[in-house]
Amino acid sequence: GGNPVNVIAGRRGNAAGDKAPRADSLCGGGGGRAHHRHATKEPALPMSSAIERKSLDPSEEPVDEVLQMPPSLLTCGGCQQNIGDRYFLKAIDQYWHEDCLSCDLCGCRLGEVGRRLYYKLGRKLCRRDYLRLFGQDGLCASCEKRIRAYEMTMRVKDKVYHLECFKCAACQKHFCVGDRYLLINSDIVCEQDIYEWTKINGMI
């Protein structure tokens, strides 16, 4: 949950012809069959924010809004230094150098990789890393219940599971590090039960 937070691409100065950078697409998640597991402790649902264009100079080409504030007040929320650059970003009620507003996991520049970022308990995430850790909707792929902020999770491709739900659908055995398994729809089946599971469910 959480309320939307405005993320703004801004500019300063009045040089003609310069345009603020705009991102056209979001990062996508990876694909392919997964035979490993990954655990992380994070909140399930993010605050997300849309990117808009702003300017400090009313003489520039049309923008969403002109910021009425002295440049001396533009302090970067990342490095805490004054922003003297022509282009800058506003997110989470702070101003940022373009290089400083980056994903806390992969380090990609959030002003370039998409038109939305995710903010959770002080951590800034790109869409790819949010989906990598938590899946699309923050629900467990097994029990379909919400994954709480304090719960450990397991991930396979774009699906996320409670730690206690990450077990073989056939024998109910919990997996250990190094165990191999197969993801069939949202069911996880251990290597020993793959043949029997697919036979029972009419897949062979």
PDB file of C-alpha atoms in Angstrom:
ATOM      1  CA  GLY A   1       0.000   0.000   0.000  1.00  0.00           C
ATOM      2  CA  GLY A   2       1.001   3.566   0.556  1.00  0.00           C
ATOM      3  CA  ASN A   3       0.066   6.784  -1.156  1.00  0.00           C
ATOM      4  CA  PRO A   4       1.471   7.790  -4.544  1.00  0.00           C
ATOM      5  CA  VAL A   5       4.505  10.066  -4.401  1.00  0.00           C
ATOM      6  CA  ASN A   6       5.200  12.516  -7.186  1.00  0.00           C
ATOM      7  CA  VAL A   7       8.480  12.024  -9.033  1.00  0.00           C
ATOM      8  CA  ILE A   8       9.421  14.967 -11.162  1.00  0.00           C
ATOM      9  CA  ALA A   9      11.998  15.450 -13.867  1.00  0.00           C
ATOM     10  CA  GLY A  10      13.054  19.093 -13.688  1.00  0.00           C
ATOM     11  CA  ARG A  11      15.485  21.528 -15.192  1.00  0.00           C
ATOM     12  CA  ARG A  12      17.178  24.825 -14.447  1.00  0.00           C
ATOM     13  CA  GLY A  13      18.754  27.522 -16.603  1.00  0.00           C
ATOM     14  CA  ASN A  14      17.528  28.779 -19.963  1.00  0.00           C
ATOM     15  CA  ALA A  15      19.777  27.398 -22.699  1.00  0.00           C
ATOM     16  CA  ALA A  16      17.734  26.921 -25.863  1.00  0.00           C
ATOM     17  CA  GLY A  17      17.382  23.504 -27.393  1.00  0.00           C
ATOM     18  CA  ASP A  18      18.163  21.470 -24.266  1.00  0.00           C
ATOM     19  CA  LYS A  19      15.533  18.940 -23.341  1.00  0.00           C
ATOM     20  CA  ALA A  20      15.105  17.098 -20.054  1.00  0.00           C
ATOM     21  CA  PRO A  21      15.672  13.364 -20.459  1.00  0.00           C
ATOM     22  CA  ARG A  22      12.542  11.249 -20.661  1.00  0.00           C
ATOM     23  CA  ALA A  23      12.317   7.509 -20.276  1.00  0.00           C
ATOM     24  CA  ASP A  24       9.933   5.595 -22.531  1.00  0.00           C
ATOM     25  CA  SER A  25       9.815   2.113 -21.010  1.00  0.00           C
ATOM     26  CA  LEU A  26      10.060   0.236 -17.764  1.00  0.00           C
ATOM     27  CA  CYS A  27      12.671  -2.365 -16.924  1.00  0.00           C
ATOM     28  CA  GLY A  28      11.427  -5.893 -17.541  1.00  0.00           C
ATOM     29  CA  GLY A  29      11.995  -8.959 -15.421  1.00  0.00           C
ATOM     30  CA  GLY A  30      14.101 -11.924 -16.466  1.00  0.00           C
ATOM     31  CA  GLY A  31      12.741 -15.147 -17.892  1.00  0.00           C
ATOM     32  CA  GLY A  32      13.663 -18.789 -18.178  1.00  0.00           C
ATOM     33  CA  ARG A  33      13.090 -21.784 -15.913  1.00  0.00           C
ATOM     34  CA  ALA A  34      14.475 -21.316 -12.428  1.00  0.00           C
ATOM     35  CA  HIS A  35      16.140 -24.145 -10.489  1.00  0.00           C
ATOM     36  CA  HIS A  36      17.384 -22.106  -7.565  1.00  0.00           C
ATOM     37  CA  ARG A  37      15.889 -20.116  -4.748  1.00  0.00           C
ATOM     38  CA  HIS A  38      16.425 -16.647  -3.419  1.00  0.00           C
ATOM     39  CA  ALA A  39      15.370 -15.307  -0.004  1.00  0.00           C
ATOM     40  CA  THR A  40      14.978 -11.728   1.054  1.00  0.00           C
ATOM     41  CA  LYS A  41      13.277  -9.786   3.836  1.00  0.00           C
ATOM     42  CA  GLU A  42      11.371  -6.818   2.465  1.00  0.00           C
ATOM     43  CA  PRO A  43       7.919  -5.220   2.601  1.00  0.00           C
ATOM     44  CA  ALA A  44       5.435  -6.610   0.117  1.00  0.00           C
ATOM     45  CA  LEU A  45       3.742  -3.555  -1.363  1.00  0.00           C
ATOM     46  CA  PRO A  46       5.513  -0.434  -2.590  1.00  0.00           C
ATOM     47  CA  MET A  47       4.749   3.226  -2.806  1.00  0.00           C
ATOM     48  CA  SER A  48       5.011   4.047  -6.494  1.00  0.00           C
ATOM     49  CA  SER A  49       5.493   7.366  -8.198  1.00  0.00           C
ATOM     50  CA  ALA A  50       4.960   8.745 -11.677  1.00  0.00           C
ATOM     51  CA  ILE A  51       7.542  10.970 -13.382  1.00  0.00           C
ATOM     52  CA  GLU A  52       6.519  14.458 -14.550  1.00  0.00           C
ATOM     53  CA  ARG A  53       8.478  17.270 -16.150  1.00  0.00           C
ATOM     54  CA  LYS A  54       9.145  20.552 -14.344  1.00  0.00           C
ATOM     55  CA  SER A  55      11.307  23.602 -14.921  1.00  0.00           C
ATOM     56  CA  LEU A  56      12.783  26.486 -12.976  1.00  0.00           C
ATOM     57  CA  ASP A  57      12.662  28.712 -16.034  1.00  0.00           C
ATOM     58  CA  PRO A  58       9.262  29.953 -17.349  1.00  0.00           C
ATOM     59  CA  SER A  59      10.872  30.916 -20.678  1.00  0.00           C
ATOM     60  CA  GLU A  60      11.651  27.312 -21.552  1.00  0.00           C
ATOM     61  CA  GLU A  61       9.497  25.127 -23.809  1.00  0.00           C
ATOM     62  CA  PRO A  62       6.175  23.944 -22.293  1.00  0.00           C
ATOM     63  CA  VAL A  63       6.502  21.837 -19.191  1.00  0.00           C
ATOM     64  CA  ASP A  64       4.017  20.524 -16.642  1.00  0.00           C
ATOM     65  CA  GLU A  65       4.779  23.311 -14.166  1.00  0.00           C
ATOM     66  CA  VAL A  66       7.356  26.002 -13.430  1.00  0.00           C
ATOM     67  CA  LEU A  67       9.011  25.613 -10.015  1.00  0.00           C
ATOM     68  CA  GLN A  68       8.924  28.916  -8.128  1.00  0.00           C
ATOM     69  CA  MET A  69      11.913  28.578  -5.823  1.00  0.00           C
ATOM     70  CA  PRO A  70      15.494  29.904  -5.603  1.00  0.00           C
ATOM     71  CA  PRO A  71      18.198  27.512  -6.901  1.00  0.00           C
ATOM     72  CA  SER A  72      20.006  27.730  -3.559  1.00  0.00           C
ATOM     73  CA  LEU A  73      17.265  25.567  -2.019  1.00  0.00           C
ATOM     74  CA  LEU A  74      17.969  22.678  -4.386  1.00  0.00           C
ATOM     75  CA  THR A  75      19.909  20.251  -2.188  1.00  0.00           C
ATOM     76  CA  CYS A  76      20.305  16.673  -3.405  1.00  0.00           C
ATOM     77  CA  GLY A  77      18.558  14.072  -1.251  1.00  0.00           C
ATOM     78  CA  GLY A  78      21.308  11.586  -2.039  1.00  0.00           C
ATOM     79  CA  CYS A  79      24.690  13.315  -1.697  1.00  0.00           C
ATOM     80  CA  GLN A  80      23.342  16.299   0.297  1.00  0.00           C
ATOM     81  CA  GLN A  81      25.186  18.704  -2.038  1.00  0.00           C
ATOM     82  CA  ASN A  82      23.715  21.685  -3.859  1.00  0.00           C
ATOM     83  CA  ILE A  83      22.259  20.896  -7.275  1.00  0.00           C
ATOM     84  CA  GLY A  84      23.984  23.130  -9.798  1.00  0.00           C
ATOM     85  CA  ASP A  85      23.079  21.021 -12.843  1.00  0.00           C
ATOM     86  CA  ARG A  86      20.593  22.152 -15.472  1.00  0.00           C
ATOM     87  CA  TYR A  87      18.655  18.911 -15.177  1.00  0.00           C
ATOM     88  CA  PHE A  88      17.448  17.388 -11.924  1.00  0.00           C
ATOM     89  CA  LEU A  89      14.754  15.152 -10.488  1.00  0.00           C
ATOM     90  CA  LYS A  90      12.237  15.463  -7.699  1.00  0.00           C
ATOM     91  CA  ALA A  91      11.103  12.334  -5.846  1.00  0.00           C
ATOM     92  CA  ILE A  92       9.895  11.399  -2.370  1.00  0.00           C
ATOM     93  CA  ASP A  93       9.597  15.117  -1.528  1.00  0.00           C
ATOM     94  CA  GLN A  94      13.295  15.694  -2.245  1.00  0.00           C
ATOM     95  CA  TYR A  95      15.412  16.954  -5.134  1.00  0.00           C
ATOM     96  CA  TRP A  96      18.096  14.749  -6.671  1.00  0.00           C
ATOM     97  CA  HIS A  97      21.025  14.847  -9.045  1.00  0.00           C
ATOM     98  CA  GLU A  98      20.224  12.505 -11.916  1.00  0.00           C
ATOM     99  CA  ASP A  99      23.090  10.224 -10.877  1.00  0.00           C
ATOM    100  CA  CYS A 100      21.999  10.164  -7.229  1.00  0.00           C
ATOM    101  CA  LEU A 101      18.429   8.977  -7.818  1.00  0.00           C
ATOM    102  CA  SER A 102      19.275   5.350  -8.447  1.00  0.00           C
ATOM    103  CA  CYS A 103      17.967   1.905  -7.531  1.00  0.00           C
ATOM    104  CA  ASP A 104      19.415   0.835  -4.191  1.00  0.00           C
ATOM    105  CA  LEU A 105      19.868  -2.729  -5.465  1.00  0.00           C
ATOM    106  CA  CYS A 106      21.129  -2.640  -9.052  1.00  0.00           C
ATOM    107  CA  GLY A 107      22.268   1.002  -9.158  1.00  0.00           C
ATOM    108  CA  CYS A 108      20.422   1.899 -12.367  1.00  0.00           C
ATOM    109  CA  ARG A 109      19.433   5.548 -12.807  1.00  0.00           C
ATOM    110  CA  LEU A 110      15.726   5.718 -12.019  1.00  0.00           C
ATOM    111  CA  GLY A 111      15.173   8.760 -14.214  1.00  0.00           C
ATOM    112  CA  GLU A 112      16.238   6.740 -17.247  1.00  0.00           C
ATOM    113  CA  VAL A 113      14.944   3.190 -16.792  1.00  0.00           C
ATOM    114  CA  GLY A 114      11.242   4.005 -16.517  1.00  0.00           C
ATOM    115  CA  ARG A 115       8.485   6.393 -15.634  1.00  0.00           C
ATOM    116  CA  ARG A 116       7.906   4.869 -12.206  1.00  0.00           C
ATOM    117  CA  LEU A 117       9.954   3.990  -9.156  1.00  0.00           C
ATOM    118  CA  TYR A 118       9.098   2.034  -6.025  1.00  0.00           C
ATOM    119  CA  TYR A 119       9.900   3.259  -2.500  1.00  0.00           C
ATOM    120  CA  LYS A 120       9.761   0.958   0.526  1.00  0.00           C
ATOM    121  CA  LEU A 121      11.031   1.619   4.043  1.00  0.00           C
ATOM    122  CA  GLY A 122      13.632   4.048   2.765  1.00  0.00           C
ATOM    123  CA  ARG A 123      14.728   1.878  -0.173  1.00  0.00           C
ATOM    124  CA  LYS A 124      14.359   3.062  -3.755  1.00  0.00           C
ATOM    125  CA  LEU A 125      13.746   0.303  -6.311  1.00  0.00           C
ATOM    126  CA  CYS A 126      13.372   0.078 -10.061  1.00  0.00           C
ATOM    127  CA  ARG A 127      10.469  -1.976 -11.379  1.00  0.00           C
ATOM    128  CA  ARG A 128      12.710  -4.885 -12.360  1.00  0.00           C
ATOM    129  CA  ASP A 129      14.096  -5.305  -8.850  1.00  0.00           C
ATOM    130  CA  TYR A 130      10.674  -4.875  -7.271  1.00  0.00           C
ATOM    131  CA  LEU A 131       9.272  -7.658  -9.460  1.00  0.00           C
ATOM    132  CA  ARG A 132      12.390  -9.764  -8.929  1.00  0.00           C
ATOM    133  CA  LEU A 133      11.907  -9.643  -5.167  1.00  0.00           C
ATOM    134  CA  PHE A 134       8.184  -9.421  -4.675  1.00  0.00           C
ATOM    135  CA  GLY A 135       6.322 -10.392  -7.835  1.00  0.00           C
ATOM    136  CA  GLN A 136       3.528  -8.448  -9.446  1.00  0.00           C
ATOM    137  CA  ASP A 137       1.031  -7.960  -6.637  1.00  0.00           C
ATOM    138  CA  GLY A 138       2.717  -8.823  -3.320  1.00  0.00           C
ATOM    139  CA  LEU A 139       0.675 -12.004  -2.871  1.00  0.00           C
ATOM    140  CA  CYS A 140       2.020 -15.479  -2.195  1.00  0.00           C
ATOM    141  CA  ALA A 141       1.759 -17.600  -5.346  1.00  0.00           C
ATOM    142  CA  SER A 142       0.871 -20.650  -3.242  1.00  0.00           C
ATOM    143  CA  CYS A 143      -1.638 -19.559  -0.589  1.00  0.00           C
ATOM    144  CA  GLU A 144      -2.594 -16.307  -2.395  1.00  0.00           C
ATOM    145  CA  LYS A 145      -2.412 -14.366   0.865  1.00  0.00           C
ATOM    146  CA  ARG A 146      -0.598 -11.060   1.286  1.00  0.00           C
ATOM    147  CA  ILE A 147       3.113 -11.172   2.083  1.00  0.00           C
ATOM    148  CA  ARG A 148       3.701  -8.908   5.076  1.00  0.00           C
ATOM    149  CA  ALA A 149       6.607  -6.502   5.408  1.00  0.00           C
ATOM    150  CA  TYR A 150       8.339  -8.551   8.106  1.00  0.00           C
ATOM    151  CA  GLU A 151       8.048 -11.943   6.353  1.00  0.00           C
ATOM    152  CA  MET A 152      10.837 -13.770   4.570  1.00  0.00           C
ATOM    153  CA  THR A 153      10.124 -14.649   0.945  1.00  0.00           C
ATOM    154  CA  MET A 154      11.287 -17.086  -1.692  1.00  0.00           C
ATOM    155  CA  ARG A 155      11.250 -16.236  -5.395  1.00  0.00           C
ATOM    156  CA  VAL A 156      11.038 -18.312  -8.568  1.00  0.00           C
ATOM    157  CA  LYS A 157      10.972 -16.261 -11.772  1.00  0.00           C
ATOM    158  CA  ASP A 158       8.178 -13.685 -11.232  1.00  0.00           C
ATOM    159  CA  LYS A 159       6.438 -15.637  -8.457  1.00  0.00           C
ATOM    160  CA  VAL A 160       6.971 -14.980  -4.749  1.00  0.00           C
ATOM    161  CA  TYR A 161       6.183 -17.317  -1.849  1.00  0.00           C
ATOM    162  CA  HIS A 162       6.002 -17.176   1.918  1.00  0.00           C
ATOM    163  CA  LEU A 163       8.946 -19.097   3.314  1.00  0.00           C
ATOM    164  CA  GLU A 164       6.615 -21.687   4.842  1.00  0.00           C
ATOM    165  CA  CYS A 165       4.716 -22.047   1.537  1.00  0.00           C
ATOM    166  CA  PHE A 166       7.868 -22.769  -0.451  1.00  0.00           C
ATOM    167  CA  LYS A 167       7.601 -26.574  -0.429  1.00  0.00           C
ATOM    168  CA  CYS A 168       6.913 -29.459  -2.782  1.00  0.00           C
ATOM    169  CA  ALA A 169       3.253 -29.560  -3.807  1.00  0.00           C
ATOM    170  CA  ALA A 170       3.382 -33.362  -3.880  1.00  0.00           C
ATOM    171  CA  CYS A 171       5.244 -34.475  -0.744  1.00  0.00           C
ATOM    172  CA  GLN A 172       5.105 -31.149   1.205  1.00  0.00           C
ATOM    173  CA  LYS A 173       8.854 -31.295   1.865  1.00  0.00           C
ATOM    174  CA  HIS A 174      10.540 -27.939   2.389  1.00  0.00           C
ATOM    175  CA  PHE A 175      13.523 -27.329   0.157  1.00  0.00           C
ATOM    176  CA  CYS A 176      17.122 -27.020   1.277  1.00  0.00           C
ATOM    177  CA  VAL A 177      19.871 -25.054  -0.408  1.00  0.00           C
ATOM    178  CA  GLY A 178      20.924 -26.872  -3.579  1.00  0.00           C
ATOM    179  CA  ASP A 179      17.685 -28.849  -4.011  1.00  0.00           C
ATOM    180  CA  ARG A 180      16.373 -28.997  -7.552  1.00  0.00           C
ATOM    181  CA  TYR A 181      12.719 -28.457  -8.361  1.00  0.00           C
ATOM    182  CA  LEU A 182      10.368 -27.633 -11.197  1.00  0.00           C
ATOM    183  CA  LEU A 183       7.841 -24.796 -11.328  1.00  0.00           C
ATOM    184  CA  ILE A 184       4.555 -25.974 -12.862  1.00  0.00           C
ATOM    185  CA  ASN A 185       2.144 -23.050 -13.059  1.00  0.00           C
ATOM    186  CA  SER A 186       2.385 -21.868  -9.429  1.00  0.00           C
ATOM    187  CA  ASP A 187       3.159 -25.313  -7.989  1.00  0.00           C
ATOM    188  CA  ILE A 188       6.707 -26.200  -6.967  1.00  0.00           C
ATOM    189  CA  VAL A 189       7.557 -29.879  -7.304  1.00  0.00           C
ATOM    190  CA  CYS A 190      10.744 -31.539  -6.056  1.00  0.00           C
ATOM    191  CA  GLU A 191      12.926 -33.527  -8.422  1.00  0.00           C
ATOM    192  CA  GLN A 192      11.806 -36.859  -6.970  1.00  0.00           C
ATOM    193  CA  ASP A 193       8.091 -36.143  -7.505  1.00  0.00           C
ATOM    194  CA  ILE A 194       8.147 -34.489 -10.927  1.00  0.00           C
ATOM    195  CA  TYR A 195       7.170 -37.608 -12.909  1.00  0.00           C
ATOM    196  CA  GLU A 196       4.386 -38.662 -10.542  1.00  0.00           C
ATOM    197  CA  TRP A 197       3.021 -35.108 -10.242  1.00  0.00           C
ATOM    198  CA  THR A 198       2.846 -34.539 -13.980  1.00  0.00           C
ATOM    199  CA  LYS A 199       1.238 -37.985 -14.467  1.00  0.00           C
ATOM    200  CA  ILE A 200      -1.437 -37.380 -11.810  1.00  0.00           C
ATOM    201  CA  ASN A 201      -2.255 -33.967 -13.268  1.00  0.00           C
ATOM    202  CA  GLY A 202      -2.577 -35.323 -16.802  1.00  0.00           C
ATOM    203  CA  MET A 203       0.501 -33.636 -18.208  1.00  0.00           C
ATOM    204  CA  ILE A 204       2.000 -36.856 -19.567  1.00  0.00           C
TER     205      ILE A 204
END
